[in-house]
C-alpha positions as a printed NumPy array, in Angstrom:
array([[ 49.234,  57.612, -25.685],
       [ 47.404,  54.938, -23.733],
       [ 44.012,  56.355, -24.799],
       [ 45.066,  56.394, -28.429],
       [ 46.192,  52.778, -28.241],
       [ 42.955,  51.665, -26.556],
       [ 40.869,  53.62 , -29.064],
       [ 42.698,  51.965, -31.965],
       [ 42.293,  48.535, -30.392],
       [ 38.573,  49.164, -29.875],
       [ 38.223,  50.242, -33.498],
       [ 39.828,  47.058, -34.806],
       [ 37.677,  44.885, -32.552],
       [ 34.546,  46.67 , -33.761],
       [ 35.593,  46.195, -37.394],
       [ 36.219,  42.486, -36.879],
       [ 32.727,  42.085, -35.434],
       [ 31.257,  43.917, -38.414],
       [ 32.894,  41.56 , -40.886],
       [ 31.938,  38.473, -38.88 ],
       [ 28.211,  39.077, -39.318],
       [ 26.455,  36.975, -41.916],
       [ 23.551,  38.233, -43.953],
       [ 20.118,  36.645, -43.908],
       [ 18.44 ,  35.127, -46.974],
       [ 16.006,  38.046, -46.969],
       [ 18.851,  40.573, -47.12 ],
       [ 20.549,  38.636, -49.914],
       [ 17.286,  38.399, -51.86 ],
       [ 16.621,  42.116, -51.471],
       [ 20.095,  42.916, -52.749],
       [ 19.709,  40.64 , -55.8  ],
       [ 16.206,  41.877, -56.625],
       [ 17.308,  45.514, -56.35 ],
       [ 20.136,  44.808, -58.768],
       [ 17.806,  42.996, -61.19 ],
       [ 15.214,  45.791, -61.04 ],
       [ 17.927,  48.291, -61.939],
       [ 19.554,  46.252, -64.708],
       [ 16.39 ,  44.823, -66.27 ],
       [ 13.931,  47.663, -65.582],
       [ 11.335,  45.302, -64.155],
       [  7.748,  46.441, -63.75 ],
       [  5.904,  45.976, -60.434],
       [  4.374,  42.635, -61.409],
       [  7.735,  41.242, -62.532],
       [  9.437,  42.607, -59.425],
       [  6.971,  40.813, -57.143],
       [  7.354,  37.505, -58.987],
       [ 11.157,  37.774, -59.14 ],
       [ 11.278,  38.629, -55.425],
       [  9.434,  35.435, -54.564],
       [ 11.682,  33.3  , -56.786],
       [ 14.906,  34.834, -55.462],
       [ 13.798,  34.631, -51.824],
       [ 12.937,  30.943, -52.202],
       [ 16.344,  30.348, -53.799],
       [ 18.202,  32.236, -51.06 ],
       [ 16.393,  30.297, -48.316],
       [ 17.282,  27.004, -50.009],
       [ 20.909,  28.1  , -50.414],
       [ 21.108,  29.116, -46.736],
       [ 19.754,  25.711, -45.712],
       [ 22.327,  23.979, -47.927],
       [ 25.197,  25.987, -46.513],
       [ 24.15 ,  25.208, -42.931],
       [ 23.959,  21.464, -43.683],
       [ 27.112,  20.02 , -42.176],
       [ 26.547,  16.52 , -43.589],
       [ 27.31 ,  17.414, -47.211],
       [ 30.669,  18.148, -48.774],
       [ 31.513,  21.556, -50.248],
       [ 31.523,  20.02 , -53.763],
       [ 27.977,  18.695, -53.347],
       [ 26.86 ,  22.031, -51.9  ],
       [ 28.37 ,  23.873, -54.867],
       [ 26.602,  21.58 , -57.355],
       [ 23.287,  21.962, -55.525],
       [ 23.576,  25.74 , -55.371],
       [ 24.457,  25.896, -59.065],
       [ 21.394,  23.759, -59.818],
       [ 19.175,  26.02 , -57.676],
       [ 20.529,  29.092, -59.477],
       [ 19.812,  27.493, -62.846],
       [ 16.238,  26.677, -61.854],
       [ 15.674,  30.202, -60.553],
       [ 17.229,  31.717, -63.672],
       [ 14.851,  29.676, -65.835],
       [ 11.818,  30.79 , -63.83 ],
       [ 12.904,  34.43 , -63.985],
       [ 13.58 ,  34.241, -67.737],
       [  9.968,  33.136, -68.309],
       [  8.767,  36.427, -66.805],
       [ 10.934,  38.684, -68.971],
       [ 10.49 ,  40.376, -72.338],
       [ 12.973,  39.667, -75.135],
       [ 14.959,  42.83 , -74.366],
       [ 15.058,  41.971, -70.667],
       [ 16.132,  38.395, -71.458],
       [ 19.219,  39.682, -73.28 ],
       [ 20.155,  41.895, -70.327],
       [ 19.45 ,  39.025, -67.92 ],
       [ 21.713,  36.688, -69.894],
       [ 24.486,  39.27 , -69.628],
       [ 23.815,  39.549, -65.879],
       [ 24.116,  35.754, -65.502],
       [ 27.403,  35.681, -67.398],
       [ 28.865,  38.47 , -65.244],
       [ 27.627,  36.991, -61.972],
       [ 30.456,  35.759, -59.723],
       [ 30.966,  32.029, -59.349],
       [ 29.365,  30.156, -56.471],
       [ 31.455,  30.439, -53.318],
       [ 30.819,  28.086, -50.413],
       [ 31.741,  29.553, -47.032],
       [ 33.119,  27.051, -44.529],
       [ 30.496,  25.419, -42.341],
       [ 31.01 ,  26.446, -38.742],
       [ 31.836,  23.534, -36.469],
       [ 29.828,  23.139, -33.282],
       [ 31.669,  24.358, -30.175],
       [ 31.498,  20.925, -28.494],
       [ 33.642,  19.377, -31.212],
       [ 36.222,  22.122, -30.866],
       [ 36.42 ,  21.581, -27.109],
       [ 36.866,  17.845, -27.606],
       [ 39.64 ,  18.47 , -30.133],
       [ 41.365,  20.884, -27.752],
       [ 41.122,  18.35 , -24.929],
       [ 42.616,  15.642, -27.164],
       [ 45.478,  17.939, -28.166],
       [ 46.237,  18.886, -24.569],
       [ 46.124,  15.208, -23.522],
       [ 48.569,  14.305, -26.297],
       [ 50.977,  17.06 , -25.274],
       [ 51.141,  15.801, -21.652]])
């Protein structure tokens, strides 16, 4: 029984670590480009150009998300603006048939979601010290 309990506990800890990992801009870009290639049937030249545009966008988005000096509302506006610029650049590369499919893709794309910015550990320690001092 003890082994079963420890095995289950280990499984849940492993799963929590899996979900805690964040993806890199390169991984995000690859995922988006793969989806666009499938939905828009991009040729090799278009795929290369779209990859560059999407990777630049993902790097800019990652930098925005890591910026702890801006509010989530400002981040959301900036990311929406970056997406719009990238969408415009991509649309210039597409044929008329691809543009229609791309417009549908844009409309079905989920809304921008801003993950919380992680706070530096030093601030958390200071907050914990303040709370413990107040309790005494």
